[in-house]
XYZ file of N, CA and C in Angstrom:
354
model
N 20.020 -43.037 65.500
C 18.836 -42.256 65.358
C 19.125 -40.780 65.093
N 20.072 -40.483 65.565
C 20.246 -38.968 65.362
C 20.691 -38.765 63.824
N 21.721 -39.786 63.470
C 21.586 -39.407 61.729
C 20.428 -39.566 60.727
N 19.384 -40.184 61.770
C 18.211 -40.350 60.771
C 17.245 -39.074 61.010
N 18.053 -38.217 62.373
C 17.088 -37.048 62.522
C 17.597 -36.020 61.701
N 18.718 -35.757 61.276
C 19.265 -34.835 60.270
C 18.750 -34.986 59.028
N 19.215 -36.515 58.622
C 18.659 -36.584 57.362
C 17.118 -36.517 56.885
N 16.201 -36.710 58.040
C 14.821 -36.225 58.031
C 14.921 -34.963 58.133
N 15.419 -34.018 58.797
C 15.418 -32.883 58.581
C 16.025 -32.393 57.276
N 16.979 -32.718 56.615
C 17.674 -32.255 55.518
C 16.550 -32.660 53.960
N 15.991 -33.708 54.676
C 14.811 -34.003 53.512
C 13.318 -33.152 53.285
N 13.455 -32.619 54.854
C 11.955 -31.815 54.963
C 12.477 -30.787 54.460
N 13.554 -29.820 54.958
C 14.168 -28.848 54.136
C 14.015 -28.644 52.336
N 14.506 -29.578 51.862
C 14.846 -30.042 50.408
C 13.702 -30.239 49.786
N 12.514 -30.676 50.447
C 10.713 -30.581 50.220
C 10.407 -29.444 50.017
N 10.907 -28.728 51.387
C 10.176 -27.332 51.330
C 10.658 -26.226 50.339
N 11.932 -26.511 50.411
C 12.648 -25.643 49.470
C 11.913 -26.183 47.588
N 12.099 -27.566 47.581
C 11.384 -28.082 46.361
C 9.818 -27.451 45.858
N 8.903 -27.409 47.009
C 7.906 -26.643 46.804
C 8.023 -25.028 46.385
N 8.606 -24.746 47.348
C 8.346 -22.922 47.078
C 9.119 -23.088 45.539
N 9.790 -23.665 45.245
C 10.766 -23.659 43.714
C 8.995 -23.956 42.709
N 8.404 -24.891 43.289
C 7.165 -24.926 42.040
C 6.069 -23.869 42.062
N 6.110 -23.264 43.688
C 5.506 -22.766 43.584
C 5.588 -21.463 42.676
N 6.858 -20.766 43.130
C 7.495 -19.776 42.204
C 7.112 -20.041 40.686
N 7.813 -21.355 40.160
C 7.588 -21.850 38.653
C 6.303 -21.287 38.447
N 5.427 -22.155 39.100
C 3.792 -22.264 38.826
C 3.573 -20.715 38.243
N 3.911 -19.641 39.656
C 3.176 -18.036 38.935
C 4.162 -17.633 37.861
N 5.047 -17.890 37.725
C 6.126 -17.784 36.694
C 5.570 -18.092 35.340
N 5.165 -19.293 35.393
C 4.541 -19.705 34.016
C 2.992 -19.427 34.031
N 2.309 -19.199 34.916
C 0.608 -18.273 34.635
C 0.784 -16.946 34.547
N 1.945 -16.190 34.362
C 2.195 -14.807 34.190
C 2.460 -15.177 32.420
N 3.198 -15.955 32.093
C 3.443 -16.160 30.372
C 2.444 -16.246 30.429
N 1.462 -17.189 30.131
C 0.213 -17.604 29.994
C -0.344 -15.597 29.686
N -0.455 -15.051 30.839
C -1.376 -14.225 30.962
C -0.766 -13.124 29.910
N 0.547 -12.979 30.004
C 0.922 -12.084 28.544
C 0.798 -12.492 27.342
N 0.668 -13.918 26.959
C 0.866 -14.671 25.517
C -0.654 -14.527 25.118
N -1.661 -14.437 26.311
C -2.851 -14.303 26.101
C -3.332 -12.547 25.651
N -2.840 -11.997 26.639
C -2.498 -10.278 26.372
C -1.898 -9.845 24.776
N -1.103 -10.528 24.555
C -0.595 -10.567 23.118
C -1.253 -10.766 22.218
N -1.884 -12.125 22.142
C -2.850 -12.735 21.149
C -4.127 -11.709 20.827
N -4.070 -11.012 21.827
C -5.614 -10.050 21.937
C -5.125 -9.206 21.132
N -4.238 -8.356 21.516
C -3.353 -6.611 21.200
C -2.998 -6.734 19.722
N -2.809 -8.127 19.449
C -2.204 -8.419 17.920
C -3.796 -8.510 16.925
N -4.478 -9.273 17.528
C -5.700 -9.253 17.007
C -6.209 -7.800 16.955
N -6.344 -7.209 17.763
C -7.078 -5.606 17.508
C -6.092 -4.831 16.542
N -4.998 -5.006 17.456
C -3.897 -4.541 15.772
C -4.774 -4.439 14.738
N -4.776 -5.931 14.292
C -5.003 -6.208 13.056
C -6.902 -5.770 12.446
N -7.287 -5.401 13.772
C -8.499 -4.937 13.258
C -8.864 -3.308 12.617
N -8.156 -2.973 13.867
C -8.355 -1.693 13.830
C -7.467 -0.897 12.059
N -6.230 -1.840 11.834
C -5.693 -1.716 10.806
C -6.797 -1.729 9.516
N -7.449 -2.634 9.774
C -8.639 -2.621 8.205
C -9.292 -2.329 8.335
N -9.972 -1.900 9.880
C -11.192 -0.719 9.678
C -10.970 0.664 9.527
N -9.117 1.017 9.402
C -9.264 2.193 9.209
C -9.135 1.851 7.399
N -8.532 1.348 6.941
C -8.511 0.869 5.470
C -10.121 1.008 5.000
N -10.861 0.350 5.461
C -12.488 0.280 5.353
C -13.027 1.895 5.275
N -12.844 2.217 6.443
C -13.100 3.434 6.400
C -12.541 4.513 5.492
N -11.306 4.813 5.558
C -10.796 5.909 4.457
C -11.631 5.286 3.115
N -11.149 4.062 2.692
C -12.214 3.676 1.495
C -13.532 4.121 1.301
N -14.197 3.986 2.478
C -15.996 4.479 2.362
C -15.767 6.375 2.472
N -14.918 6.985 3.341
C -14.914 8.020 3.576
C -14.523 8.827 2.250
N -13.296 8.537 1.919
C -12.729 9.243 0.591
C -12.625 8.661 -0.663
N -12.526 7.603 -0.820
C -12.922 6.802 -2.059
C -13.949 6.741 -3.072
N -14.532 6.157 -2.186
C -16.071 5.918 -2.715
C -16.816 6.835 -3.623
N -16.908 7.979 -2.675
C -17.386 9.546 -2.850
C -16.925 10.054 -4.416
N -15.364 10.098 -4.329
C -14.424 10.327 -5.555
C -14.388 9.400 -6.697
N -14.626 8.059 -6.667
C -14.648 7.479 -7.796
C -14.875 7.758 -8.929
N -16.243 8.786 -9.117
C -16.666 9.285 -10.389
C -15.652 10.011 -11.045
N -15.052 10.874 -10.623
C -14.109 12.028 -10.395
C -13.025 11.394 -11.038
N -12.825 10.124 -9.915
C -11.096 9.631 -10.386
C -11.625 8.904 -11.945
N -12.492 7.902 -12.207
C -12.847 7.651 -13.485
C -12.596 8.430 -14.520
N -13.158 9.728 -14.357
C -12.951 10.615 -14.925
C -11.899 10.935 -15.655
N -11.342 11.239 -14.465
C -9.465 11.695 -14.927
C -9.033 10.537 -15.494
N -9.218 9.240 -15.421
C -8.836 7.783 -15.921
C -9.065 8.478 -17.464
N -10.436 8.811 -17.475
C -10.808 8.888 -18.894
C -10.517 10.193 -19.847
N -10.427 10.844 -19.297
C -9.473 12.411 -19.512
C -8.085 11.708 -20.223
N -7.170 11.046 -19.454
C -5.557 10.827 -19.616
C -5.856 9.978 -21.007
N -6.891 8.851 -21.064
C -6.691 8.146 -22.229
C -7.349 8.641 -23.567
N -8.232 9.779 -23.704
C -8.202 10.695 -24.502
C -7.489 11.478 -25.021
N -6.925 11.821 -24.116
C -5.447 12.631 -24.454
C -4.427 12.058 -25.098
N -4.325 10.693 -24.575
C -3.046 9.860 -25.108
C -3.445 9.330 -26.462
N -4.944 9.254 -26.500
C -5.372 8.960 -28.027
C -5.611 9.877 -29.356
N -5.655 11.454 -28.860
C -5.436 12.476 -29.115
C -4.118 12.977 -29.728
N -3.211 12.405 -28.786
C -1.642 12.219 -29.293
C -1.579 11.494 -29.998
N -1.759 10.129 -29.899
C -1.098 9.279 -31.176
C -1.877 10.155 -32.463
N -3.056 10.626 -32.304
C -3.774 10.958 -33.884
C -3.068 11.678 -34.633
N -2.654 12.709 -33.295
C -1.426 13.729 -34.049
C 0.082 13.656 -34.845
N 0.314 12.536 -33.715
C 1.304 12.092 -34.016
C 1.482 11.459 -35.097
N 0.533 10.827 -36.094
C -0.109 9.870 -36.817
C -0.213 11.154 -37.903
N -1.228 12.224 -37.608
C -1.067 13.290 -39.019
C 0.359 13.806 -39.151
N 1.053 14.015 -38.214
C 2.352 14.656 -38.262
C 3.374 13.378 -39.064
N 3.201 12.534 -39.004
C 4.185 11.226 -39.984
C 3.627 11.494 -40.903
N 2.153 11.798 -41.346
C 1.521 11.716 -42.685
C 2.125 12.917 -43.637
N 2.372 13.944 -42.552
C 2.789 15.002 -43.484
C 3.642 14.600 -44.649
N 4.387 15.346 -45.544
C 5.080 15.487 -46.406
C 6.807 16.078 -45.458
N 7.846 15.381 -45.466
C 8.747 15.521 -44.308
C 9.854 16.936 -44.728
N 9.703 16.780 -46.700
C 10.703 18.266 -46.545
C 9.516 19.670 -47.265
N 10.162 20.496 -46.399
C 9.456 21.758 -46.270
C 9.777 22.331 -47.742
N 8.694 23.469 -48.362
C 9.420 23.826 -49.671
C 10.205 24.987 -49.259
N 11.377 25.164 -50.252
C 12.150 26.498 -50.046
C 11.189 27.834 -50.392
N 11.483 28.962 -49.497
C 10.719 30.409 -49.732
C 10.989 30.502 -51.313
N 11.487 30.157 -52.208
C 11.534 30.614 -53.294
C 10.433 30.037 -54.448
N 10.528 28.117 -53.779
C 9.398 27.455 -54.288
C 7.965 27.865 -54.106
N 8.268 28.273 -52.585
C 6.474 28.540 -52.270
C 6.099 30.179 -52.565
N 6.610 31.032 -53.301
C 6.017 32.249 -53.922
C 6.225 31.737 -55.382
N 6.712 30.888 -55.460
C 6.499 30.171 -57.628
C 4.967 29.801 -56.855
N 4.574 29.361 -56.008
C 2.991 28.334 -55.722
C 2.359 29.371 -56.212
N 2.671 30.439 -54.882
C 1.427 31.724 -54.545
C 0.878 32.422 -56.008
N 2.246 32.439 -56.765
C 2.170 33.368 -57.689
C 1.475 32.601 -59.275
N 1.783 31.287 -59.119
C 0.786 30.115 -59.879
C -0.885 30.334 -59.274
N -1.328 30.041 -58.373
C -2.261 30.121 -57.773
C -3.085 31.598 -58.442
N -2.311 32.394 -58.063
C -2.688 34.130 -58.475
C -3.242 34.134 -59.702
N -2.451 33.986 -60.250
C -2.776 34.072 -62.048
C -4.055 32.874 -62.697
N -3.872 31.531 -61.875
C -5.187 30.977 -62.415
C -6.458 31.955 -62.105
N -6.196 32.108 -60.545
C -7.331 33.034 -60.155
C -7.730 34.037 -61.252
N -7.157 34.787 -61.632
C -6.852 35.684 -62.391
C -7.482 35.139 -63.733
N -7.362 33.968 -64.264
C -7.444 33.606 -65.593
C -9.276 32.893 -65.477
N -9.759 32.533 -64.560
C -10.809 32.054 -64.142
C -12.071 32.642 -63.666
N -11.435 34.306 -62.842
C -11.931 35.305 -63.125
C -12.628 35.965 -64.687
């Protein structure tokens, strides 16, 4: 009987010790619980607060400016169409220049019709 009183005791021990071990577990794992839940929230507002400030700067400074930025949209592609035109008379030109000697034979042709028409 006495080894059956140890080993009853060594078993109530090994219970008790077995419990407080789940019990521990138990708040162990409702503390995850309570951060994974804490998380899920903090990540969600994250993600809110992220596109309502997006939302906002959009309605705040955007919106307002659009006309403005159009604008300048339409400014740059005038310009760039402005260029090619030029660019376009400048190929059209004639590419060699006359020598100073040719262009006072012009002036001095020119002169004398004047002159003769007079």
């Amino acid at each position: 009987m006495i080894g059956d009183f140890d080993s009853q005791a060594e078993i109530k021990r090994l219970l008790n010790e077995n419990l407080r071990l789940l019990n521990e577990n138990n708040q162990l794992l409702r503390k995850m619980r309570r951060a994974s839940a804490w998380s899920a929230i903090f990540r969600f507002l994250k993600y809110v607060i992220i596109i309502g400030v997006a939302v906002y700067v959009y309605f705040q400074y955007v919106a307002p400016n659009s006309d403005k930025i159009k604008d300048g949209v339409n400014y740059v592609k005038e310009l760039s169409h402005s260029v090619m035109e030029m660019k376009a008379m400048y190929e059209a030109m004639p590419q060699e220049a006359p020598t100073p000697q040719e262009s006072d034979n012009t002036q001095t042709e020119v002169l004398k019709e004047r002159e003769v028409q007079s």
